Every structure is written in C-alpha cells, then in structure tokens.
Short mmCIF file of C-alpha atoms and ligand atoms in Angstrom, two decimals:
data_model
loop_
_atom_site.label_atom_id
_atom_site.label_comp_id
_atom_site.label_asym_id
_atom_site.label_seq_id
_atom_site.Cartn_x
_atom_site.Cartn_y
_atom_site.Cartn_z
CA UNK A 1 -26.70 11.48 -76.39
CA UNK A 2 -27.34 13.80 -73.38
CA UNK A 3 -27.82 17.51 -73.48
CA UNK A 4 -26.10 18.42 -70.20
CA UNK A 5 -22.22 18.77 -71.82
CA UNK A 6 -20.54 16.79 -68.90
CA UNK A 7 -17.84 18.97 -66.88
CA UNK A 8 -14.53 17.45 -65.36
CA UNK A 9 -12.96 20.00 -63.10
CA UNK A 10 -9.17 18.71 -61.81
CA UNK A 11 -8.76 20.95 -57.53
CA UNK A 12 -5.25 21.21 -57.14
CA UNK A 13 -5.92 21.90 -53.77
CA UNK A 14 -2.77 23.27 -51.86
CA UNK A 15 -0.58 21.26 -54.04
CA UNK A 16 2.16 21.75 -56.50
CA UNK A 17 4.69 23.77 -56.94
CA UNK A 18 6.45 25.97 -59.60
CA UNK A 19 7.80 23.30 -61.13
CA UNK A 20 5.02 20.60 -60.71
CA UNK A 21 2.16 22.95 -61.89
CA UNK A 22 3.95 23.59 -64.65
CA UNK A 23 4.92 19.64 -65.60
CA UNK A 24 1.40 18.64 -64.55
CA UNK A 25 -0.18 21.23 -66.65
CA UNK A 26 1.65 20.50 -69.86
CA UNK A 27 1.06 16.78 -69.02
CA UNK A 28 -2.73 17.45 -69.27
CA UNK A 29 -2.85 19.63 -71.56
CA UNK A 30 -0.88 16.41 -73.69
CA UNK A 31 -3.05 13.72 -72.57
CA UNK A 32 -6.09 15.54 -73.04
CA UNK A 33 -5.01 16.69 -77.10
CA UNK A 34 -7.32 14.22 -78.72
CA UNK A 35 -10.55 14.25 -76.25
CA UNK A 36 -13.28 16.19 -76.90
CA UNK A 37 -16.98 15.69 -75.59
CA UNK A 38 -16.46 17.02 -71.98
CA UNK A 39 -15.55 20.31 -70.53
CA UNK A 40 -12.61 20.27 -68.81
CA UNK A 41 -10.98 22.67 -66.13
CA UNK A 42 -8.24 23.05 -63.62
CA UNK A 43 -8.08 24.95 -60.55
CA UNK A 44 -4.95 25.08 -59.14
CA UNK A 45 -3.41 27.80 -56.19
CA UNK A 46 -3.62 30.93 -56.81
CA UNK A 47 0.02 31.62 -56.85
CA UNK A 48 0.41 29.48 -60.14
CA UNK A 49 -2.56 30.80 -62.12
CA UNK A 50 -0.77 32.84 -64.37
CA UNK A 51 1.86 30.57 -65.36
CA UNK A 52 -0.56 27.82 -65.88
CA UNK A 53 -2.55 30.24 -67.95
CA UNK A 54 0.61 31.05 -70.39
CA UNK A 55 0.86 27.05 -70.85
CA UNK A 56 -2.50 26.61 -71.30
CA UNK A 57 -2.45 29.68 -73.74
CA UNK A 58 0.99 28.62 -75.25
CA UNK A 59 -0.57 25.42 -76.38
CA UNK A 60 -3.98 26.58 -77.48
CA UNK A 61 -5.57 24.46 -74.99
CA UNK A 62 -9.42 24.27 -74.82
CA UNK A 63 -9.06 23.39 -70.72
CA UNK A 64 -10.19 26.28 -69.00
CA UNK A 65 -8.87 27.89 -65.57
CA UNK A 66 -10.23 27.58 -62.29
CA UNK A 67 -9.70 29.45 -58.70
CA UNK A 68 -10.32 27.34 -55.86
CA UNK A 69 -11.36 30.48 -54.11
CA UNK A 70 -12.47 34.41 -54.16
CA UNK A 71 -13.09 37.19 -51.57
CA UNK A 72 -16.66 38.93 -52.53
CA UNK A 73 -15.82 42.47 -52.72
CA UNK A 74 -14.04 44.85 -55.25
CA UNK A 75 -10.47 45.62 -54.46
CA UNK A 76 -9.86 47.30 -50.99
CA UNK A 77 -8.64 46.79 -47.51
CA UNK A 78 -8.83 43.21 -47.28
CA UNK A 79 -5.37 41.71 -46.18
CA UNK A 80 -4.70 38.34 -47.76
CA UNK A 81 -7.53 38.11 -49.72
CA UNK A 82 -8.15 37.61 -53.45
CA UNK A 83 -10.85 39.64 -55.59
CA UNK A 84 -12.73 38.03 -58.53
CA UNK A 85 -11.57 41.30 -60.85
CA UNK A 86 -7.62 40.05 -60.18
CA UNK A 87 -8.93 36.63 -60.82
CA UNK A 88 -10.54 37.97 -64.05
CA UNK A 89 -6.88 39.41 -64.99
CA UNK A 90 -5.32 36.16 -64.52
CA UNK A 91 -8.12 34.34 -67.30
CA UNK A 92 -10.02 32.80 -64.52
CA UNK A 93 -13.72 31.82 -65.72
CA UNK A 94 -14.68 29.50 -62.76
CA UNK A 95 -14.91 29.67 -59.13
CA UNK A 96 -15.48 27.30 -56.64
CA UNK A 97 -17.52 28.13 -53.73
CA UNK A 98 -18.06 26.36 -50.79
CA UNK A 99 -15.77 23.64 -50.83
CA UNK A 100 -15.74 21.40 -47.71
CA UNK A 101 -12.19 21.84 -47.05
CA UNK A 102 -13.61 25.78 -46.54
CA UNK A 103 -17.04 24.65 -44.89
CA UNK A 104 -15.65 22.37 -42.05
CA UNK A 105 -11.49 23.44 -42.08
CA UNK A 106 -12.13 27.29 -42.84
CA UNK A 107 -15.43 27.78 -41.19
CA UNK A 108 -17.12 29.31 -44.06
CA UNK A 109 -21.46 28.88 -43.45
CA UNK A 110 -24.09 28.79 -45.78
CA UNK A 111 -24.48 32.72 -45.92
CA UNK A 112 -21.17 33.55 -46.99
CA UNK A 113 -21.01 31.07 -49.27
CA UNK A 114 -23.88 32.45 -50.66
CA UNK A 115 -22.41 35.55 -50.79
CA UNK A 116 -19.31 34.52 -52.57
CA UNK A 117 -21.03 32.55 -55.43
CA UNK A 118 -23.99 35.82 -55.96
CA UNK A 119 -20.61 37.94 -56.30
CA UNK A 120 -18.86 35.17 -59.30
CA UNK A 121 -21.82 35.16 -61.01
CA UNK A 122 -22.57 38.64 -61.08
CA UNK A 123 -18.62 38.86 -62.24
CA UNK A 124 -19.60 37.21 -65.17
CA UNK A 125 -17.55 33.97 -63.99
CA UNK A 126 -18.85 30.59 -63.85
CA UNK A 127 -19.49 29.39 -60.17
CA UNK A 128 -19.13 25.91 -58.95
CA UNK A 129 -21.36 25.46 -55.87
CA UNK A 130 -19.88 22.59 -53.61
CA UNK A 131 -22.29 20.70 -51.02
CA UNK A 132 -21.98 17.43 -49.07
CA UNK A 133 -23.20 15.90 -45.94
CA UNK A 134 -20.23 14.70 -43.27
CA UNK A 135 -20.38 10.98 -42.21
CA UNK A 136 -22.13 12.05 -39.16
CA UNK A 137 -25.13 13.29 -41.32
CA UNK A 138 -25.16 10.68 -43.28
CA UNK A 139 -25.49 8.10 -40.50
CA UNK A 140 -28.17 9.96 -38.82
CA UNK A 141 -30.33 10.21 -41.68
CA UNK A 142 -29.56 13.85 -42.53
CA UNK A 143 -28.18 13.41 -45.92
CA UNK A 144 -31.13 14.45 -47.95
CA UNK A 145 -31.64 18.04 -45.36
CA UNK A 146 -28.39 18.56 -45.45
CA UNK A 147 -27.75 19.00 -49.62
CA UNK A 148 -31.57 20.65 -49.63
CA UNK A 149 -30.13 23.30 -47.05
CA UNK A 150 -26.98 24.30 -48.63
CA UNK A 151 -28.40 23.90 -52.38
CA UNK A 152 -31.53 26.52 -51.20
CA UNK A 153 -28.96 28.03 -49.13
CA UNK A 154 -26.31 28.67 -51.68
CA UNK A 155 -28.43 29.83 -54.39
CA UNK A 156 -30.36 32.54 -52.16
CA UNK A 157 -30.97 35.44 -54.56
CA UNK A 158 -29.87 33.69 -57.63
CA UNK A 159 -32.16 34.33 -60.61
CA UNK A 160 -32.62 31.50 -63.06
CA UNK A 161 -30.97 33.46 -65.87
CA UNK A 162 -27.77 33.59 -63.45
CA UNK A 163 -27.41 29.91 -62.95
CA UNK A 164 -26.67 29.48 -66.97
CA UNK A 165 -23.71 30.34 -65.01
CA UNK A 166 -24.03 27.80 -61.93
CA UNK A 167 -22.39 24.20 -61.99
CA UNK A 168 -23.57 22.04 -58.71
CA UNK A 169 -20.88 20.06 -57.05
CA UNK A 170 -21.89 17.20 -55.03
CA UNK A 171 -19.27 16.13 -52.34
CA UNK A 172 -20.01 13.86 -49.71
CA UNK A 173 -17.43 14.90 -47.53
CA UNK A 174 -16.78 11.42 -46.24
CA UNK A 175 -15.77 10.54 -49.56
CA UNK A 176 -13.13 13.39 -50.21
CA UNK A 177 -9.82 12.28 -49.97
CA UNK A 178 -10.91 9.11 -47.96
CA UNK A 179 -10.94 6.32 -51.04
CA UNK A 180 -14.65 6.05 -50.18
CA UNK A 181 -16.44 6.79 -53.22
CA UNK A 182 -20.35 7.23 -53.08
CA UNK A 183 -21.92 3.73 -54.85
CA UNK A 184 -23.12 5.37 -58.43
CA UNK A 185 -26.80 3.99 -57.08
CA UNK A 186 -26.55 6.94 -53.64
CA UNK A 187 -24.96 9.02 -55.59
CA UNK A 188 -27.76 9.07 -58.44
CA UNK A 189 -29.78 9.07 -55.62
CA UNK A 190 -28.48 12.46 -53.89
CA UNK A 191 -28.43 14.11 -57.88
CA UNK A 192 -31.76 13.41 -58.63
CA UNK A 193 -33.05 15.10 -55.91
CA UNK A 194 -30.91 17.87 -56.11
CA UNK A 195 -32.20 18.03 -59.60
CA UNK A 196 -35.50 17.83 -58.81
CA UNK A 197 -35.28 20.72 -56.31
CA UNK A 198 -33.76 22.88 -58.83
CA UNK A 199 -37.35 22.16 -60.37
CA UNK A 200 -39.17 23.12 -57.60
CA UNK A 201 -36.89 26.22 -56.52
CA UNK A 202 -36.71 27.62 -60.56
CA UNK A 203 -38.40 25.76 -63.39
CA UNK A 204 -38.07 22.82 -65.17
CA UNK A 205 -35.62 24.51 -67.83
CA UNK A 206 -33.02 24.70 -65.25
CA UNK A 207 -33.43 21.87 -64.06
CA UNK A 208 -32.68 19.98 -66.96
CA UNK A 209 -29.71 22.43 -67.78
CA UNK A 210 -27.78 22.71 -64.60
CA UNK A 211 -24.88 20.17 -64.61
CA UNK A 212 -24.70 17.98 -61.18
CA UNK A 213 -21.25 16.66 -60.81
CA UNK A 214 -19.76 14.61 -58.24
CA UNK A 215 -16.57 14.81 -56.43
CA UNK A 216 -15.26 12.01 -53.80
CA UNK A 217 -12.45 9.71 -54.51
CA UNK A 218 -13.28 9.83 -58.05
CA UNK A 219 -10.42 7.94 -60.14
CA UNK A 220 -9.67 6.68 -63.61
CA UNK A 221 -11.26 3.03 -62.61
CA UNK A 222 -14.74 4.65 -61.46
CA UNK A 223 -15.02 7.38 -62.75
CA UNK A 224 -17.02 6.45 -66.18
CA UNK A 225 -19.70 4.08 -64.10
CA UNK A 226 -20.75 6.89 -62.40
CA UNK A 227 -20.92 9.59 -64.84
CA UNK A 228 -23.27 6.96 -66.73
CA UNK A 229 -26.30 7.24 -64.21
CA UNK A 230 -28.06 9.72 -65.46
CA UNK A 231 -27.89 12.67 -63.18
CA UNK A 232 -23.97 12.76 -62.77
CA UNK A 233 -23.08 15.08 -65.48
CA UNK A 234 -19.19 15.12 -64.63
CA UNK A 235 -16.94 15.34 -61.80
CA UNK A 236 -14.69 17.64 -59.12
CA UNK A 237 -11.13 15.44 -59.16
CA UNK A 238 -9.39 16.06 -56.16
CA UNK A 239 -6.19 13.51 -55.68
CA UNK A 240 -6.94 12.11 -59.31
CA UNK A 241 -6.72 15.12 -61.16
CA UNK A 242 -2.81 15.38 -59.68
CA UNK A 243 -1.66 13.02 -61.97
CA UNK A 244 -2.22 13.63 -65.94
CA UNK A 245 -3.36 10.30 -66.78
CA UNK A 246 -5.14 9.34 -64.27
CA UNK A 247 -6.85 12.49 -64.62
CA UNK A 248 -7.20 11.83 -68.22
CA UNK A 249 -8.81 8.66 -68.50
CA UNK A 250 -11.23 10.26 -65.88
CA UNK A 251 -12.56 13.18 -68.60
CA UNK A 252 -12.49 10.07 -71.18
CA UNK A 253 -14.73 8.99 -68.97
CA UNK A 254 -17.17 11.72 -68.76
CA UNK A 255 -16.91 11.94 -72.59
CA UNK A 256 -17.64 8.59 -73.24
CA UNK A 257 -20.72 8.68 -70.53
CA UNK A 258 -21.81 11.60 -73.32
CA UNK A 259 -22.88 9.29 -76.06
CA UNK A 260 -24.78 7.11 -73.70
P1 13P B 1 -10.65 13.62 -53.81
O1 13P B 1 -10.89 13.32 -55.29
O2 13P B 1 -9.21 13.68 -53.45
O3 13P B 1 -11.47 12.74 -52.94
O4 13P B 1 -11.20 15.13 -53.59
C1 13P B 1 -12.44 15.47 -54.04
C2 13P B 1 -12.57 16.94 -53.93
O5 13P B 1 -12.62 17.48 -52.84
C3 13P B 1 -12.62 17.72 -55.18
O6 13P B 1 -12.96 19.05 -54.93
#
C-alpha cells in the first residue's frame, strides 16, 4: 500500500457548456459513488464553476473543484482576469499553473508561472504545477533540462512547508491531446527524477510526499499500468476526463494502483 494518496484531476479545458457541464458533472459524480482510494478533482471553465459546485454540493460529492487558471493579484484593475479570492468564493481548492496549453499557446514563462503558483499557495489553495518537454526537446536530448528547469523554476521561493500544498504535473506536451502516451518505463523515468530533485532542492520528506502525476493521452485502457510504476501517483485527464466513464475507470485505476 503506498503512502502518496494518488490524485486524478479531470481539465475540462475550453469545453462544455451549460448543459454538458452540468450532465457530465452529475455523470461523474454517479460513476464515481462507490470509489474511494484516490483523490479526485475537476477543473472545468470558469464560467461553470458555480453550477458545478451546487451539483457537486447537492450530491455530497467528495470530488473536489478545480480552476484551470488564476491571475496573481488581489482584486483590482485587471480586465478579464480572474483572482484566486473569487475563485475561493466559488469553492475552488486547486489551481493549475502552468499548463502547456498556457506555456506554448498563451506565452506564459517560467517566472510568471512561478508567480501564479507562490500566489495559490499562499491563498491557502492547492496548486498543481504542470511541466513537459515539446517533441523538439525530447528529440534533442533536452527532456531531462527541460522538467529540471521548470520544476526549480516553478517552485522558486516555495518553502517546503508550502508544497504540503504542491501537486507536480508531468505533461509531455507531445503527448497532450496527440494519442501518444509516454511508455509507463519514460514516464517512470521522467518522475523519478523529478522526485529525486525534490530531494535535492528540499529534503527527503518532501520528496516522498509530493504526488507526481502524469497527464498525456491518459485513458481508461492505460491509465492503471502507469499509475502502477512507482513514481506516478495519479493523473491530469484531459480528453478522457470528458466522458464520465471513461473518466471513471481511469480514477479506478489510480485506486486500484493504491493497494499495490
Ligand atoms: P489529454 O488527456 O487530452 O492528452 O490532455 C492532457 C492534459 O493536458 C491534461 O491537463
């Protein structure tokens, strides 16, 4: 039985609408009733967090609610964007940061994702810290740098007693979306090094804590093989987590790789 409680997080994306965030909520929220053994979360857009969070609420559901997104500072003058207190008042707990769809469509760098996750965990919310190499990296031999830079990177100015409140997201970003998925071998690979440098960068304590989870064309039919190795403690469902049972017998997945 592992110690690391594995995490299944289900981005939305810019999917769904009223009515589809709605049907695919209460379909998860169904198909999810009887498992227990993984943590569980859904992040869909912002304009359906509230209605998600009645279901959710409605139905005394244990899955807890994501934003895909936050703006760093306290309310103000800044047109468009989103604040992690309104997040807070719409039952938010965790917040990605640093997505690749934000890295390489958006343009957001290293620093202000950095600044983004020092400002969810200092809101008291849980931060999911996504990092990937592209294909390009990859092929030249740059995979290892790449996740070093943006773990170091992303967790400048983090104290260890902060990332109690830190989940790492591993990405490749040639996986996302693609129907590539990472072998569970490279992918163990990439965690255990990641792990490891938590070790190095804080202590051995949160190293052993911090989940690692892996998102890339993650479905029902792979998703269990690869939270078995034993640094993949979960995943980030992109496509997968649009459908409730797909997306279902992906967290029984993660909660059978528990007991292993
Ligand atoms: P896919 O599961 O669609 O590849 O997306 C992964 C992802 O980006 C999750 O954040």
């Amino acid at each position: 039985m592992r110690e690391r409680k594995p995490f299944v997080g289900g981005n939305w994306k810019m999917n769904t609408n009223r009515t589809t965030s709605a049907d695919l909520t209460r379909g998860v929220v169904d198909a999810l009733a009887p498992v227990t053994g993984a943590e569980t979360a859904i992040f869909p857009p912002f304009p359906y967090l509230l209605a998600v969070r009645s279901i959710l609420r409605d139905r005394g559901s244990s899955i807890r609610l994501g934003a895909q997104d936050c703006y760093h500072k306290p309310d103000g003058a800044f047109t468009g964007e989103v604040s992690l207190d309104m997040l807070k008042d719409c039952g938010v707990e965790i917040v990605l940061a640093g997505h690749s769809e934000r890295r390489h469509v958006i343009g957001e760098n290293d620093e202000i994702v950095n600044t983004k996750l020092k400002a969810i965990v200092d809101a008291g919310l849980t931060a999911v810290l996504c990092i990937g190499e592209t294909l390009d990296q990859r092929e030249s031999g740059h995979t290892d740098p790449v996740n070093q830079r943006q773990l170091r990177a992303g967790l400048a100015d983090v104290s260890a007693d902060a990332m109690e409140r830190v989940i790492i997201a591993y990405e490749p970003v040639w996986a996302i979306g693609t129907g590539k998925t990472a072998t569970p071998e490279d992918a163990q690979d990439v965690h255990g090094k990641l792990r490891k440098l938590l070790g190095q960068v804080y202590n051995a304590d949160v190293a052993r804590r911090t989940r690692i989870i892996y998102g890339g064309s993650v479905k029902g039919a792979n998703a269990e093989e690869l939270f078995r190795q034993p640094d993949i403690d979960g995943g980030l469902i992109g496509g997968a987590s649009l459908k409730a049972p797909e997306f279902a017998q992906i967290v029984k997945g993660a909660a059978a790789s528990a007991k292993a």
